[in-house]
XYZ file of C-alpha atoms in Angstrom:
444
model
C -18.504 -24.459 12.332
C -20.054 -23.742 9.014
C -17.555 -24.209 6.343
C -19.160 -23.151 3.464
C -19.523 -19.842 5.765
C -16.290 -19.524 6.587
C -14.899 -19.970 3.008
C -17.101 -17.181 1.528
C -16.276 -14.979 4.432
C -12.694 -15.192 3.518
C -13.505 -14.852 -0.208
C -15.876 -11.519 0.349
C -12.959 -10.137 2.740
C -10.170 -10.907 0.291
C -12.382 -9.252 -2.535
C -12.793 -6.072 -0.211
C -9.667 -5.781 0.881
C -7.873 -6.096 -2.297
C -10.550 -3.090 -3.973
C -10.094 -1.003 -0.937
C -6.197 -1.236 -0.610
C -6.008 0.419 -4.249
C -8.085 3.697 -2.940
C -6.438 3.530 0.688
C -2.905 3.464 -1.130
C -3.838 6.584 -3.098
C -5.628 8.240 -0.044
C -2.574 8.111 1.444
C 0.079 8.903 -0.711
C -1.766 11.585 -2.980
C -1.578 14.031 -0.315
C 1.978 13.826 0.447
C 2.881 14.378 -3.584
C 0.241 17.361 -3.709
C 2.003 18.961 -0.758
C 5.294 18.615 -2.389
C 4.439 19.872 -5.678
C 2.905 22.749 -4.160
C 5.468 23.280 -1.776
C 8.523 23.365 -4.645
C 6.251 25.469 -6.841
C 6.090 28.188 -3.932
C 10.079 27.451 -3.349
C 11.018 28.014 -7.343
C 8.197 30.435 -7.766
C 6.704 28.142 -10.578
C 3.412 27.816 -11.257
C 3.359 24.388 -13.345
C 4.363 22.789 -9.700
C 1.155 24.776 -8.329
C -1.038 23.660 -10.972
C 0.133 20.101 -10.314
C -0.689 20.434 -6.938
C -4.459 21.833 -7.720
C -5.248 19.362 -10.466
C -4.053 16.149 -8.416
C -6.004 17.638 -5.570
C -9.260 17.323 -7.460
C -8.822 13.870 -8.744
C -7.859 13.346 -5.152
C -11.305 14.195 -3.845
C -12.588 11.244 -6.122
C -10.772 8.700 -4.453
C -11.204 9.810 -1.357
C -14.922 9.187 -1.959
C -14.759 6.119 -2.633
C -11.963 4.802 -0.266
C -14.583 6.176 2.437
C -17.133 3.655 0.837
C -15.045 0.654 0.868
C -13.283 1.605 4.202
C -17.071 1.648 5.779
C -18.046 -1.699 4.047
C -14.704 -3.096 5.986
C -15.907 -2.068 9.271
C -19.332 -3.269 8.368
C -17.588 -7.026 7.591
C -15.555 -6.891 10.660
C -18.506 -7.159 12.534
C -21.164 -9.402 10.040
C -18.463 -11.775 9.115
C -15.696 -11.989 12.019
C -18.007 -11.564 14.889
C -16.247 -13.932 17.079
C -12.918 -12.150 16.360
C -14.494 -8.696 16.817
C -16.018 -9.842 20.296
C -12.445 -11.018 21.544
C -9.953 -8.267 19.582
C -12.765 -5.121 20.034
C -12.298 -5.812 23.778
C -8.367 -4.913 23.320
C -7.976 -3.190 20.094
C -10.577 -0.658 19.713
C -8.930 2.521 20.640
C -7.033 3.056 17.037
C -10.036 1.839 15.719
C -11.287 4.677 16.921
C -8.571 7.268 16.791
C -8.631 5.665 12.829
C -12.066 7.325 12.442
C -10.952 10.770 14.074
C -7.695 10.960 11.793
C -10.007 10.524 9.016
C -12.547 13.212 9.891
C -9.289 15.571 10.847
C -8.320 15.072 7.258
C -11.923 15.835 5.413
C -12.240 18.853 7.407
C -9.014 20.339 6.575
C -9.470 18.919 2.919
C -12.754 20.939 2.407
C -11.146 24.083 3.810
C -7.962 23.555 1.313
C -10.104 22.527 -1.803
C -12.341 25.947 -1.157
C -9.816 28.343 -0.864
C -7.653 27.776 -3.628
C -7.975 31.249 -5.228
C -8.488 32.831 -1.537
C -5.003 33.227 -0.530
C -2.350 35.894 -2.405
C 0.071 34.273 0.091
C 0.189 30.395 -1.454
C 2.393 29.554 1.997
C -0.576 30.320 4.060
C -2.659 28.090 1.554
C -0.205 25.380 1.556
C -0.446 24.827 5.851
C -3.979 23.837 5.301
C -2.520 20.627 3.036
C -0.509 19.487 6.157
C -3.144 18.336 8.492
C -4.576 16.686 5.261
C -1.503 14.774 4.358
C -1.186 13.891 8.125
C -4.829 12.897 9.043
C -4.385 10.486 5.826
C -1.149 8.944 7.110
C -2.562 8.473 10.712
C -5.520 7.083 9.447
C -3.024 4.385 7.602
C -1.064 4.236 10.700
C -4.060 3.444 13.172
C -5.684 0.727 10.928
C -2.124 -0.898 10.274
C -1.972 -0.902 14.070
C -5.069 -3.399 14.285
C -3.479 -5.165 11.521
C 0.015 -5.677 13.194
C -2.023 -6.597 16.633
C -3.642 -9.573 14.635
C 0.138 -10.594 13.843
C 1.417 -10.146 17.323
C -1.465 -10.113 19.758
C -0.301 -8.658 22.986
C -1.954 -6.479 25.920
C -4.155 -9.178 27.502
C -4.238 -12.574 28.954
C -6.571 -15.252 28.367
C -8.018 -17.328 31.203
C -10.358 -20.179 30.893
C -11.591 -18.462 27.598
C -12.091 -15.313 29.148
C -10.204 -11.918 28.419
C -8.545 -10.743 31.689
C -5.814 -7.900 32.306
C -6.448 -5.834 29.344
C -4.007 -3.397 28.396
C -5.088 -1.423 24.688
C -1.909 0.671 24.948
C 0.655 -2.429 24.988
C -1.899 -3.881 22.378
C -1.154 -1.056 19.962
C 2.301 -0.837 20.468
C 2.990 -4.773 19.881
C 6.485 -6.160 17.922
C 4.702 -5.808 14.619
C 3.834 -2.102 14.548
C 7.372 -0.745 13.584
C 8.009 -2.342 10.568
C 4.310 -2.884 9.494
C 3.770 0.722 9.890
C 6.777 1.976 8.194
C 6.158 -0.659 5.335
C 2.586 0.728 4.525
C 3.285 4.125 4.503
C 6.569 4.328 2.620
C 5.063 1.817 -0.050
C 1.811 3.999 -0.733
C 4.291 6.953 -1.257
C 5.929 4.784 -3.550
C 3.206 3.770 -5.281
C 1.504 6.953 -5.663
C 4.902 8.786 -6.774
C 5.022 5.988 -9.859
C 1.472 6.001 -10.607
C 1.475 10.025 -11.125
C 4.968 9.717 -13.024
C 3.220 6.975 -15.301
C 0.177 9.412 -15.898
C 3.022 11.878 -17.323
C 4.916 9.493 -18.862
C 1.706 8.586 -21.026
C 0.818 11.861 -21.878
C 4.469 12.556 -23.199
C 4.286 9.324 -25.371
C 0.944 10.350 -26.632
C 2.400 13.247 -28.033
C 2.002 16.311 -25.766
C 5.428 17.776 -25.215
C 4.330 20.245 -22.641
C 6.714 21.062 -20.047
C 4.264 20.697 -17.246
C 4.149 16.955 -18.157
C 7.931 16.814 -17.991
C 8.169 18.368 -14.674
C 5.544 16.157 -13.088
C 7.218 13.074 -14.714
C 10.904 14.404 -13.221
C 9.501 15.178 -9.694
C 7.394 11.967 -9.233
C 10.505 9.521 -10.335
C 12.940 11.461 -7.939
C 10.725 10.874 -5.277
C 9.313 7.259 -6.348
C 13.461 6.590 -6.397
C 13.920 8.122 -2.753
C 10.923 6.101 -1.415
C 11.739 2.928 -3.313
C 15.078 2.987 -1.601
C 13.306 3.433 1.533
C 11.294 0.562 0.612
C 13.944 -1.793 0.081
C 15.613 -0.992 3.636
C 12.248 -1.362 5.370
C 11.919 -4.516 3.956
C 14.885 -5.714 5.094
C 14.037 -4.742 8.628
C 10.413 -6.695 7.875
C 12.284 -9.767 6.909
C 14.385 -9.654 10.319
C 11.216 -9.402 12.443
C 9.446 -12.379 10.412
C 12.541 -14.337 11.257
C 11.978 -13.531 14.858
C 8.260 -13.196 15.718
C 6.673 -15.199 12.717
C 9.047 -17.709 11.150
C 6.354 -20.024 10.326
C 5.464 -16.886 7.624
C 9.056 -16.335 6.566
C 9.801 -20.014 5.938
C 6.580 -20.661 4.032
C 7.195 -17.227 2.087
C 10.663 -18.560 0.801
C 9.754 -21.994 0.960
C 12.184 -22.985 3.551
C 10.839 -26.402 4.828
C 14.098 -27.743 6.727
C 15.922 -25.837 9.595
C 19.071 -25.057 8.291
C 22.232 -22.879 8.290
C 23.734 -20.921 5.347
C 20.443 -20.829 4.190
C 19.777 -19.499 0.610
C 17.153 -17.530 -1.002
C 14.725 -19.153 -3.260
C 13.221 -17.048 -6.342
C 10.123 -18.472 -8.270
C 10.445 -21.855 -9.008
C 7.585 -24.523 -8.647
C 6.605 -27.311 -6.188
C 6.452 -30.590 -7.185
C 5.241 -33.406 -4.524
C 7.096 -30.970 -1.720
C 10.663 -30.628 -4.117
C 11.555 -27.315 -5.727
C 12.136 -27.319 -8.851
C 13.252 -24.775 -11.618
C 13.927 -21.976 -8.784
C 16.452 -19.168 -8.651
C 18.593 -19.578 -5.352
C 20.825 -17.250 -4.005
C 23.249 -18.570 -1.664
C 23.301 -17.726 1.916
C 20.677 -14.765 0.894
C 17.956 -15.977 3.557
C 20.340 -16.410 6.504
C 21.350 -12.750 5.702
C 18.127 -11.144 5.310
C 16.794 -13.017 8.755
C 19.742 -12.410 10.920
C 22.456 -10.458 8.950
C 24.802 -13.019 8.996
C 25.477 -15.428 5.998
C 25.806 -18.616 8.084
C 23.336 -17.980 10.910
C 20.624 -20.999 11.066
C 16.915 -19.925 9.772
C 14.454 -21.595 11.185
C 12.110 -23.967 8.562
C 8.645 -25.612 8.558
C 9.891 -28.363 9.978
C 9.633 -26.671 12.996
C 5.757 -26.362 13.064
C 2.670 -28.489 12.699
C 1.531 -28.788 9.366
C -1.742 -27.478 10.275
C 0.444 -23.954 11.064
C 1.653 -23.590 7.717
C 0.866 -20.629 6.066
C -0.316 -21.661 2.365
C 3.017 -21.979 0.158
C 1.279 -19.809 -2.345
C 2.462 -16.687 -0.405
C 6.026 -17.656 -2.005
C 4.806 -15.939 -5.337
C 3.145 -13.121 -3.623
C 6.404 -12.198 -1.739
C 8.550 -12.912 -5.509
C 5.718 -10.245 -7.567
C 6.192 -7.640 -4.544
C 10.020 -7.698 -4.364
C 10.632 -8.330 -8.178
C 8.768 -5.413 -8.840
C 9.806 -3.169 -6.299
C 13.421 -3.516 -7.402
C 12.335 -3.299 -11.062
C 10.710 -0.115 -10.205
C 14.018 0.931 -8.302
C 16.141 0.197 -11.433
C 13.629 2.226 -13.759
C 14.190 5.388 -11.672
C 17.476 5.039 -11.126
C 18.315 4.972 -14.931
C 15.841 8.055 -15.570
C 17.553 10.073 -12.796
C 21.099 9.086 -14.385
C 19.568 9.807 -17.834
C 18.868 13.281 -17.032
C 21.715 13.965 -15.412
C 23.922 12.206 -18.326
C 21.622 13.701 -20.921
C 20.808 10.328 -22.151
C 18.716 10.584 -25.266
C 16.726 7.356 -25.044
C 15.210 8.531 -21.525
C 13.090 10.607 -23.993
C 12.181 7.744 -26.184
C 8.460 6.154 -26.667
C 9.891 2.607 -25.438
C 11.685 3.941 -22.313
C 8.517 6.275 -21.520
C 6.103 3.052 -22.089
C 8.043 1.372 -19.145
C 7.468 4.313 -17.213
C 3.611 3.919 -17.864
C 4.002 0.221 -16.857
C 5.292 1.565 -13.862
C 1.732 2.667 -12.381
C 0.115 -0.365 -12.595
C 2.883 -2.594 -11.624
C 3.325 -0.663 -8.457
C -0.600 -1.360 -7.656
C 0.378 -5.009 -8.278
C 2.815 -4.689 -6.198
C 0.621 -3.278 -3.574
C -2.047 -5.636 -3.686
C 0.931 -8.956 -3.575
C 2.158 -7.166 -0.578
C -1.423 -7.148 1.338
C -2.035 -10.801 -0.028
C 1.248 -11.851 1.381
C 0.236 -10.025 4.757
C -2.999 -11.624 5.494
C -2.431 -14.958 3.800
C 0.660 -15.647 5.454
C -0.989 -15.224 8.776
C -3.377 -18.329 8.413
C -4.453 -20.334 9.659
C -4.983 -17.621 12.252
C -6.613 -14.655 12.426
C -5.427 -13.790 15.656
C -2.239 -15.330 15.636
C -1.646 -18.090 18.342
C -5.417 -17.364 19.655
C -8.025 -17.974 17.364
C -8.145 -19.378 14.075
C -9.489 -17.752 11.311
C -12.242 -20.730 11.221
C -13.115 -19.998 14.921
C -13.599 -16.497 14.083
C -15.882 -16.633 11.250
C -19.815 -16.150 10.877
C -22.049 -19.315 10.344
C -24.515 -17.265 8.310
C -25.039 -19.058 5.177
C -25.993 -16.086 3.170
C -22.204 -14.663 2.902
C -22.405 -15.816 -0.963
C -25.294 -13.696 -1.913
C -23.468 -10.589 0.040
C -20.391 -11.679 -2.203
C -22.348 -10.960 -5.119
C -24.331 -7.754 -4.044
C -20.528 -6.244 -2.825
C -19.237 -7.525 -5.874
C -21.679 -5.516 -8.055
C -21.059 -2.363 -5.762
C -17.244 -2.483 -6.366
C -17.373 -2.735 -10.003
C -20.067 0.225 -9.994
C -17.398 2.037 -7.952
C -14.348 1.311 -9.818
C -15.789 2.348 -13.136
C -17.613 5.194 -11.917
C -14.393 6.517 -10.407
C -12.461 5.798 -13.745
C -14.594 7.445 -15.952
C -15.246 10.341 -13.830
C -11.293 10.927 -13.072
C -10.870 10.193 -17.123
C -13.929 13.044 -18.222
C -12.882 15.215 -15.136
C -9.063 15.938 -16.745
C -10.183 15.002 -20.924
C -12.436 17.892 -20.270
C -10.000 19.754 -18.556
C -6.504 19.501 -20.082
C -3.345 21.013 -18.772
C -3.109 23.398 -22.264
C -6.821 24.676 -21.525
C -6.191 25.211 -17.839
C -3.108 27.517 -18.193
C -4.417 29.134 -21.149
C -7.550 30.139 -18.513
C -5.300 31.110 -15.912
C -2.977 32.885 -18.100
C -5.973 34.726 -19.304
C -6.356 35.785 -15.901
C -2.910 36.861 -14.898
C -2.066 33.745 -12.659
C 0.585 31.999 -14.792
């Protein structure tokens, strides 16, 4: 085993996934936001919402292009950096990998048709129908790739006899116990993140002095959707905790710094570890028992039940805290905004509150990153839980550090390039200019 190769392979994979997850999240969530905006516009005969869909669709193309590149890179790196893992897992879980590619092609074909035919339908309802396959394809692409990730956490559908795979059942491997909670969590958090990101853009425009009704409508619609998906995320997160308690108790114990098996287990938030002792933490009595078993008194398995070498890194505790704190914070902000609209609270339109909403966009991205770090780092030391460690699945090549430099440069170019392109696209075509142009054509 080449320890240097394992280390750099993990770093490169971490960098790649951390970059890709941003564009993958946009790729999954934005089509739903476009579809809802266009549907609301058609239903209410409001051209502002239809214009939202049109403008968001233009920006979506840029993020899709970057997502395709980074997604291709991930496929390449799986084979180059983790050949031993792919040799084993590829025989069992290749079906959803193939189906993910098919789902992407399905999405891309209809996206092209949807964009090309904006002004070719007198009936907007018919044009909206073209977006349904785009949204379905985007979400199903996430579903299939998440199934692969779920398999890594809960492998099944095969037997290992003398180091050889036998009795391979691809469908059993696909529908493993981790699938329901993982797939639901990935989809709903993507929708939530995109809602808050688009809301933050609208709030930024309003905060900078634009008082256009278009931005107000966009902010209201996205905050309402953000609230709905935040509630759904909290509910699914609860089920995820119960899944971990049953199938990956070591991961739950590490995330909660639950070192000793006990009843009436408290939920530990924040804090630091000092020689194995938890200091400066906030403890919520009985909450971990409830999260794990829907009972305030039931026993929760601690890390004392597992060999030290199988303990996940204790740092995932902070990833869990960041993810949950941001999620609950955004749920609170969205609730305050919606109640404020209903009760006509004046501070909802203040700069300081809109600034909080603006922060919600990048905070939601941070929560997505923290969630994926929790998912991937929390599985360590396994790449295929119970069967293959990360070290056993890695390449022995000594050139991975050089690959890290090259791919980091690629991600920097893609990241900066996409941001600059999107900024120029909308700066050169502000909403006032586009509405004036469409009004001159009698479309608004």
